[in-house]
JSON list of C-alpha atoms in Angstrom, two decimals:
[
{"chain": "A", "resi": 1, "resn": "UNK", "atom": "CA", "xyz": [24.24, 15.72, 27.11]},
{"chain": "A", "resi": 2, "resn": "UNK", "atom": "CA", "xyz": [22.99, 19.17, 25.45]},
{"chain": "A", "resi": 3, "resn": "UNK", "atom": "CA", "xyz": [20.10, 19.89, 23.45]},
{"chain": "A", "resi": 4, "resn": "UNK", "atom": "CA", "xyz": [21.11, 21.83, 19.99]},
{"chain": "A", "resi": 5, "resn": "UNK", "atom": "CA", "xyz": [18.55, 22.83, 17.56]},
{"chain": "A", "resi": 6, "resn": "UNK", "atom": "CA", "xyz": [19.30, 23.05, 14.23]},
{"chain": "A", "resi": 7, "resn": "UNK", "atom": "CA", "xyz": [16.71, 25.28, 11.85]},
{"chain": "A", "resi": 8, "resn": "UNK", "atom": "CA", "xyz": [16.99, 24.98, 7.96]},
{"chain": "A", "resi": 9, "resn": "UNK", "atom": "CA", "xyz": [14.75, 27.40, 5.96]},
{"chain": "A", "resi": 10, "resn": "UNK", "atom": "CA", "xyz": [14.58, 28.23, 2.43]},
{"chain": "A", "resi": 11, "resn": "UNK", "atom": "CA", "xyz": [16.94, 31.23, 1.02]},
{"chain": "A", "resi": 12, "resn": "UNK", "atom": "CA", "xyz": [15.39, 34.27, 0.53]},
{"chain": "A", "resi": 13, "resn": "UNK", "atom": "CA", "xyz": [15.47, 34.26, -3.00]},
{"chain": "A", "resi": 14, "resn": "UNK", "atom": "CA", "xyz": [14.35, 30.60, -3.26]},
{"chain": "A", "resi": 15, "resn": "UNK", "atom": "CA", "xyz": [11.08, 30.25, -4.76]},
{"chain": "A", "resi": 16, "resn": "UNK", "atom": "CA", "xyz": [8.88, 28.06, -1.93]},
{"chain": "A", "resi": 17, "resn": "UNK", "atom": "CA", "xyz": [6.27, 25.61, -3.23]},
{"chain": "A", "resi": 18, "resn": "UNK", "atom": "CA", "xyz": [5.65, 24.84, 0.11]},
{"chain": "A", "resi": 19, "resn": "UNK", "atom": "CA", "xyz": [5.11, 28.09, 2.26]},
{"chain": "A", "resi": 20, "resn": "UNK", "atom": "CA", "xyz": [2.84, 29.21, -0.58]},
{"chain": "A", "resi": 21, "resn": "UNK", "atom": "CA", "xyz": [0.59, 26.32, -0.69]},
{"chain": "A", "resi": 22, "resn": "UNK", "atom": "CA", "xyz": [-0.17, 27.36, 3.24]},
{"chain": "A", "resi": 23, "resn": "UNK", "atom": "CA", "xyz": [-0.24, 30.82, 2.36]},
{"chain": "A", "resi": 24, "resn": "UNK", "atom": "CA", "xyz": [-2.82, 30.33, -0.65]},
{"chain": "A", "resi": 25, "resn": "UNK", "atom": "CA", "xyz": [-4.81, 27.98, 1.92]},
{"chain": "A", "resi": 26, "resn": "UNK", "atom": "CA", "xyz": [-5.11, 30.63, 4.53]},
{"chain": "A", "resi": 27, "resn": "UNK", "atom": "CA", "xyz": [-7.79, 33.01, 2.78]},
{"chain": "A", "resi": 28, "resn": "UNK", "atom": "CA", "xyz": [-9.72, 30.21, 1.85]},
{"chain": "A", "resi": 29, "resn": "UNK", "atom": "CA", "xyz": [-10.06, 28.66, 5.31]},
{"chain": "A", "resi": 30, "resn": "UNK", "atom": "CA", "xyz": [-10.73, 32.47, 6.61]},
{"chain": "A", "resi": 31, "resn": "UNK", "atom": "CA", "xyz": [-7.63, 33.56, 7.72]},
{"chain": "A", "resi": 32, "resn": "UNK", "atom": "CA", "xyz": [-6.58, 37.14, 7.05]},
{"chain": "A", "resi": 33, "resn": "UNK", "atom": "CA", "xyz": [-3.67, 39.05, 7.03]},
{"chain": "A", "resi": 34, "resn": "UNK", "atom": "CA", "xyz": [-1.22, 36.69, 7.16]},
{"chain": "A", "resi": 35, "resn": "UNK", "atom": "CA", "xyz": [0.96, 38.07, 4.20]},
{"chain": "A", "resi": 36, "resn": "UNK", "atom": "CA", "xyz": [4.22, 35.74, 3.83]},
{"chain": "A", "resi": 37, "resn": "UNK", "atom": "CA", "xyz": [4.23, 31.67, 4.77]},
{"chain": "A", "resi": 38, "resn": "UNK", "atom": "CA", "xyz": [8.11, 30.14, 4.67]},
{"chain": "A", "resi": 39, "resn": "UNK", "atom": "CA", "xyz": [8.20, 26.40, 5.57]},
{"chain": "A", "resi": 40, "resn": "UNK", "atom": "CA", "xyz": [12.06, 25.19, 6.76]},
{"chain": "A", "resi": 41, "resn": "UNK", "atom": "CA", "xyz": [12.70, 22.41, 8.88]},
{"chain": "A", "resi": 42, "resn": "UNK", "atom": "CA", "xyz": [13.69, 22.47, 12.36]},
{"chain": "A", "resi": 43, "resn": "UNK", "atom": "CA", "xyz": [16.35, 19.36, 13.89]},
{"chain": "A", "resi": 44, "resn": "UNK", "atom": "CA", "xyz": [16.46, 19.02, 17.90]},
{"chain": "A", "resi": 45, "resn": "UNK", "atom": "CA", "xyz": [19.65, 17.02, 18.69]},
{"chain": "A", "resi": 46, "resn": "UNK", "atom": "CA", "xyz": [20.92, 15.21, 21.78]},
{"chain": "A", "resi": 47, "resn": "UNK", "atom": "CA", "xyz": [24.43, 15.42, 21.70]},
{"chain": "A", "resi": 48, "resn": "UNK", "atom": "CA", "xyz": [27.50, 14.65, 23.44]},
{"chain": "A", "resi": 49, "resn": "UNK", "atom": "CA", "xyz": [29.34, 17.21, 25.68]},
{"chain": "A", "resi": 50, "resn": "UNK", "atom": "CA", "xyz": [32.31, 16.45, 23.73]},
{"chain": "A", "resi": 51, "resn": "UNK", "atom": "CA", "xyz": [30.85, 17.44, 20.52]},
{"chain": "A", "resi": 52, "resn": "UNK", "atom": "CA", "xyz": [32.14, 21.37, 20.00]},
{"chain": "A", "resi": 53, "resn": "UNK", "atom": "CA", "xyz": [30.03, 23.75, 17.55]},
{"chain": "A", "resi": 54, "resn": "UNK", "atom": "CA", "xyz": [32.61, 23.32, 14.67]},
{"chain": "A", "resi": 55, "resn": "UNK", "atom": "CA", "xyz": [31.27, 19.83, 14.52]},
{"chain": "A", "resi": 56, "resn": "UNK", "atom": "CA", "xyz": [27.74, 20.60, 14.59]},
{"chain": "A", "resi": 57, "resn": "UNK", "atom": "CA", "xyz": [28.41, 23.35, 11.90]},
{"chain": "A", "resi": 58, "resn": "UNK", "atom": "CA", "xyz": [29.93, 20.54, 9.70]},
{"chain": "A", "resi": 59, "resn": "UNK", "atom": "CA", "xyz": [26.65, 18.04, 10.43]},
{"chain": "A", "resi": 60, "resn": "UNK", "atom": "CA", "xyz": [23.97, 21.25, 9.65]},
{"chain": "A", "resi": 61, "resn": "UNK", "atom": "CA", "xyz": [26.15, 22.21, 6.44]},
{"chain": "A", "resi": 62, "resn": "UNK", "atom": "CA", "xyz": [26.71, 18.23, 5.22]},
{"chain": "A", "resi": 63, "resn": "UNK", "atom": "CA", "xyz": [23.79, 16.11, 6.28]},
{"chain": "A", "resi": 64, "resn": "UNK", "atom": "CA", "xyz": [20.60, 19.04, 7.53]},
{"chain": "A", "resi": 65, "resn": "UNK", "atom": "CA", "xyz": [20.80, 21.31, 5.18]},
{"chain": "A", "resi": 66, "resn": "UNK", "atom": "CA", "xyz": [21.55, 21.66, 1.35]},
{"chain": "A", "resi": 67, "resn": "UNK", "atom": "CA", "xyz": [23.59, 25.03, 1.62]},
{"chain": "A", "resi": 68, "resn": "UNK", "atom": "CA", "xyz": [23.09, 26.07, -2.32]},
{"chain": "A", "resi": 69, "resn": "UNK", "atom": "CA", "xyz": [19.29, 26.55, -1.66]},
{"chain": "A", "resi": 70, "resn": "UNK", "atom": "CA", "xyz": [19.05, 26.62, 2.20]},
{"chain": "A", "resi": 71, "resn": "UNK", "atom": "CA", "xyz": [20.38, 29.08, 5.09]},
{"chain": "A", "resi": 72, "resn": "UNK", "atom": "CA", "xyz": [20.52, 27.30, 8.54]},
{"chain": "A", "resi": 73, "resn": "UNK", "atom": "CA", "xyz": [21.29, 27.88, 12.14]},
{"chain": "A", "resi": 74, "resn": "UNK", "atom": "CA", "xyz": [22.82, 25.82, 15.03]},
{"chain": "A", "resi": 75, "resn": "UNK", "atom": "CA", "xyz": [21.94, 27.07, 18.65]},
{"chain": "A", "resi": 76, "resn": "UNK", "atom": "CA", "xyz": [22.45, 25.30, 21.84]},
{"chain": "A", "resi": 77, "resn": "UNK", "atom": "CA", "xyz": [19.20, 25.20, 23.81]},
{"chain": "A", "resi": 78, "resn": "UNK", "atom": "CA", "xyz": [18.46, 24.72, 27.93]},
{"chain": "A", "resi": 79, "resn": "UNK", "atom": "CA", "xyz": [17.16, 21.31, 28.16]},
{"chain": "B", "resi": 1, "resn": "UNK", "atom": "CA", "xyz": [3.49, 43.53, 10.01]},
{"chain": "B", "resi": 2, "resn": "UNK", "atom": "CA", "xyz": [4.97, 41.26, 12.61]},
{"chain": "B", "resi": 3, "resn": "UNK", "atom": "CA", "xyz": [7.14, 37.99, 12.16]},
{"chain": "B", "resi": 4, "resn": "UNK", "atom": "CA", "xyz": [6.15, 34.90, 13.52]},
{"chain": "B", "resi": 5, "resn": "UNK", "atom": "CA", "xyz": [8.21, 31.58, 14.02]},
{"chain": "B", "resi": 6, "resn": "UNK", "atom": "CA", "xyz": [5.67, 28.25, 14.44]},
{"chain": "B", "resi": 7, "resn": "UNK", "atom": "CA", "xyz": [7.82, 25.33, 15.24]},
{"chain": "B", "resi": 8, "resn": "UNK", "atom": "CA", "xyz": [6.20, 21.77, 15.18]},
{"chain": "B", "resi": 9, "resn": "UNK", "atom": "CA", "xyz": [7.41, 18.20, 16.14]},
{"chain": "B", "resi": 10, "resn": "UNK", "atom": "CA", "xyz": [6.35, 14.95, 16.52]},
{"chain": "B", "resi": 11, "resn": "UNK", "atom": "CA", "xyz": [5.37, 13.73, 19.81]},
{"chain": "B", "resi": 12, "resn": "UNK", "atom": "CA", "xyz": [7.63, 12.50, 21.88]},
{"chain": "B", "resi": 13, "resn": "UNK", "atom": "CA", "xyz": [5.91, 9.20, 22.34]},
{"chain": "B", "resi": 14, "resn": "UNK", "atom": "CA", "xyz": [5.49, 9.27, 18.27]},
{"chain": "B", "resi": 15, "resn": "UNK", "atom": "CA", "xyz": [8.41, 7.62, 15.88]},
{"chain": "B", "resi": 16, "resn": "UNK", "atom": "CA", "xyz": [10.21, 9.81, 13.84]},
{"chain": "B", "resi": 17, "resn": "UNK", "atom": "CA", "xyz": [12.05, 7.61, 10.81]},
{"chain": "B", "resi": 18, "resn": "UNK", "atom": "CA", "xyz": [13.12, 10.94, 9.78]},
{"chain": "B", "resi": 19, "resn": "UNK", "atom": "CA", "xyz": [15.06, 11.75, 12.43]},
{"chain": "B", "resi": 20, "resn": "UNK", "atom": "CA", "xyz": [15.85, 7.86, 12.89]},
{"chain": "B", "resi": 21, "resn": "UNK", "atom": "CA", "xyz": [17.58, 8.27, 9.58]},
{"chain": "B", "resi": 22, "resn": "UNK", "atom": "CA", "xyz": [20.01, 11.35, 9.70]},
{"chain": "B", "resi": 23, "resn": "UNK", "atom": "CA", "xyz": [21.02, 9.79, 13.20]},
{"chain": "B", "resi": 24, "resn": "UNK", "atom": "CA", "xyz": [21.88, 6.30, 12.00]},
{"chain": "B", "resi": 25, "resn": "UNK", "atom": "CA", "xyz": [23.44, 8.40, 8.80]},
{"chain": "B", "resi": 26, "resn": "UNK", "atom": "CA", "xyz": [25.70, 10.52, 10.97]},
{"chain": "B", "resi": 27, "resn": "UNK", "atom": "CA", "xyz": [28.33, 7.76, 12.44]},
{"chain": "B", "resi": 28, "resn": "UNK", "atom": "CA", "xyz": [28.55, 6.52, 8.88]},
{"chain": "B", "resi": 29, "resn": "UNK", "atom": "CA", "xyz": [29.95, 10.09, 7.86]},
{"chain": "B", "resi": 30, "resn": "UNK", "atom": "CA", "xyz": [32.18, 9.88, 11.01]},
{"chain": "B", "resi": 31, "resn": "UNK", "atom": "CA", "xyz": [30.58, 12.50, 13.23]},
{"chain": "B", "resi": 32, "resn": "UNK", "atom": "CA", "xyz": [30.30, 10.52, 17.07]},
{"chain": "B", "resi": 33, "resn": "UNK", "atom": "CA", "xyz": [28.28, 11.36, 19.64]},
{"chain": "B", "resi": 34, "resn": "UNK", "atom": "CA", "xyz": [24.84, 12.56, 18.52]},
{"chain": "B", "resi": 35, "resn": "UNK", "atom": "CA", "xyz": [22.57, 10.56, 20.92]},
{"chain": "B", "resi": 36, "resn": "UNK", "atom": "CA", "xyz": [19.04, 11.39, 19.03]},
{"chain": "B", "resi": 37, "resn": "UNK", "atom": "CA", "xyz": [18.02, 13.41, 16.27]},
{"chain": "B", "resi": 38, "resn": "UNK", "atom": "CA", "xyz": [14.12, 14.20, 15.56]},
{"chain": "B", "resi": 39, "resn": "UNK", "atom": "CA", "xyz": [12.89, 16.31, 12.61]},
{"chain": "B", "resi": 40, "resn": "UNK", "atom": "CA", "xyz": [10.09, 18.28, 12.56]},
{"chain": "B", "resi": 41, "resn": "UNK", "atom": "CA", "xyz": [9.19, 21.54, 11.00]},
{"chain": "B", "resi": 42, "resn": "UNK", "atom": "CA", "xyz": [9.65, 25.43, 10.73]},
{"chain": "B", "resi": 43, "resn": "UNK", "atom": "CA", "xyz": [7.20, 27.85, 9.64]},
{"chain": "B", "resi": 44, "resn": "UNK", "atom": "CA", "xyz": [8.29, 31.51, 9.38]},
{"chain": "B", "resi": 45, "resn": "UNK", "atom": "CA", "xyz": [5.21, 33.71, 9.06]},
{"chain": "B", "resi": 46, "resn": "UNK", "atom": "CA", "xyz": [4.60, 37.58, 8.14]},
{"chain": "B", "resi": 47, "resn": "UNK", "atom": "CA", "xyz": [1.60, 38.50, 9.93]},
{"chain": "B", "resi": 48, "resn": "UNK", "atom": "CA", "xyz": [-0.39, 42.13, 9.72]},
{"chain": "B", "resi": 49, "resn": "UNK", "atom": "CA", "xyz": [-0.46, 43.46, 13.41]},
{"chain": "B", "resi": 50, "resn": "UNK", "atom": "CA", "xyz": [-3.73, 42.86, 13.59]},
{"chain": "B", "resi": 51, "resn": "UNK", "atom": "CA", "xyz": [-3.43, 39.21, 14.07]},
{"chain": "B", "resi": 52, "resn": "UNK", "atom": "CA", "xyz": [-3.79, 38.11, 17.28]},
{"chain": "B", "resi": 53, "resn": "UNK", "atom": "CA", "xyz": [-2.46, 35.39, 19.42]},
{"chain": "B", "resi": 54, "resn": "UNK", "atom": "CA", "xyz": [-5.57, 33.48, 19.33]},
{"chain": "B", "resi": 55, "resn": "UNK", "atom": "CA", "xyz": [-5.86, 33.31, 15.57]},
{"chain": "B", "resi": 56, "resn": "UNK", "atom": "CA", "xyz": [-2.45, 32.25, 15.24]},
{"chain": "B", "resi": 57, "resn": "UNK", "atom": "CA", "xyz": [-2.77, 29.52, 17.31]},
{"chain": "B", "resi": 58, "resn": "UNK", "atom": "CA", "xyz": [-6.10, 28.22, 15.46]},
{"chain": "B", "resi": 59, "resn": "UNK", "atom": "CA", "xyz": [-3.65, 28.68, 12.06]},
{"chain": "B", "resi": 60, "resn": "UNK", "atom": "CA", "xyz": [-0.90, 26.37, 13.92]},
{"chain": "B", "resi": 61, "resn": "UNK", "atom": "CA", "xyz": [-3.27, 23.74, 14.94]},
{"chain": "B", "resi": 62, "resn": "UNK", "atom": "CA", "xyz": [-5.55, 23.48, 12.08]},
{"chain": "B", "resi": 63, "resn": "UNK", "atom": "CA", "xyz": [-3.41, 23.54, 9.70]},
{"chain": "B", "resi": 64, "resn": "UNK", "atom": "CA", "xyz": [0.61, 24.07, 10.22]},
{"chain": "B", "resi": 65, "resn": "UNK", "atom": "CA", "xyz": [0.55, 20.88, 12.76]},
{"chain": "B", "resi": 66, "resn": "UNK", "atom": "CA", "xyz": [-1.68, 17.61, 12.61]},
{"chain": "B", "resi": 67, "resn": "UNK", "atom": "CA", "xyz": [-2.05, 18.05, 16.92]},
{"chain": "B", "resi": 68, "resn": "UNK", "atom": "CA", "xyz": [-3.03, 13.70, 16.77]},
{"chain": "B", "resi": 69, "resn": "UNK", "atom": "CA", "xyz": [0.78, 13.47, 16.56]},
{"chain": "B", "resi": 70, "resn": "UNK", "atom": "CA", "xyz": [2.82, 16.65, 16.81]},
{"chain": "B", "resi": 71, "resn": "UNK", "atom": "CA", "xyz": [3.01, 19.95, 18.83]},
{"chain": "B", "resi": 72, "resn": "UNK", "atom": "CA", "xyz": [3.59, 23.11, 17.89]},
{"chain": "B", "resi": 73, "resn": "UNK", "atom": "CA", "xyz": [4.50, 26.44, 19.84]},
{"chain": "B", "resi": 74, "resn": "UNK", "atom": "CA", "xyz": [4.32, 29.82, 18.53]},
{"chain": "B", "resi": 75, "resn": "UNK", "atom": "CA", "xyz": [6.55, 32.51, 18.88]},
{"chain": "B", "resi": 76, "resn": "UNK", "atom": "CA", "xyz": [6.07, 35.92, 17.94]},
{"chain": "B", "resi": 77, "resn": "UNK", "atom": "CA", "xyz": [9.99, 37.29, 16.77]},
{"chain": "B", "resi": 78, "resn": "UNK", "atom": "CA", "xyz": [11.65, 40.53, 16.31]},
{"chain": "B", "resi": 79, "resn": "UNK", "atom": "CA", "xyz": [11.91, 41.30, 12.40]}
]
């Protein structure tokens, strides 16, 4: 079994209703200086030994991520 | 300005019908061999340099994470 991590965060030029909502809470909680907030989602998979990283590209591309408004990366981790 | 990566998930001991789903999704699309999947989230963060470690843990774990039934790490990242 290895451990792959999957992040999916929101393209550059994607507006994010999200990250801003955390970013416009910040001040008001009093917390300066934090000047950019991007919220993405982050997948930790158990997979097979047998499953090679063309695979996982396909399963991040398909089924994690929408690739017209999303970026993502696959990396295996230690587990 | 630095860049800073906060990366939250449930607890392990926690259920995650996220993740449940895009794993019982993925042998119905035909990719075998993904034991688990659990979802959690991605925060990408531009932070003055004044910002220290301390405050951006209180930031994760007041408000990035609900710490009752997820944990977070932070990672400061090269931009």
């Amino acid at each position: 079994m290895a451990r792959v991590v999957v992040d999916v965060m929101p393209k550059q030029e994607i507006l994010d209703p999200q990250g801003q909502a955390v970013a416009n809470a910040l001040p008001r909680l009093g917390f300066e200086g934090i000047a950019e907030v991007r919220q993405g989602k982050r997948f930790e998979l158990e997979v097979a030994d047998d499953v090679d990283d063309e695979q996982l590209a396909k399963i991040a591309e398909t089924l994690l991520a929408n690739p017209v408004i999303e970026d993502w990366t696959v990396r295996r981790v230690d587990s």
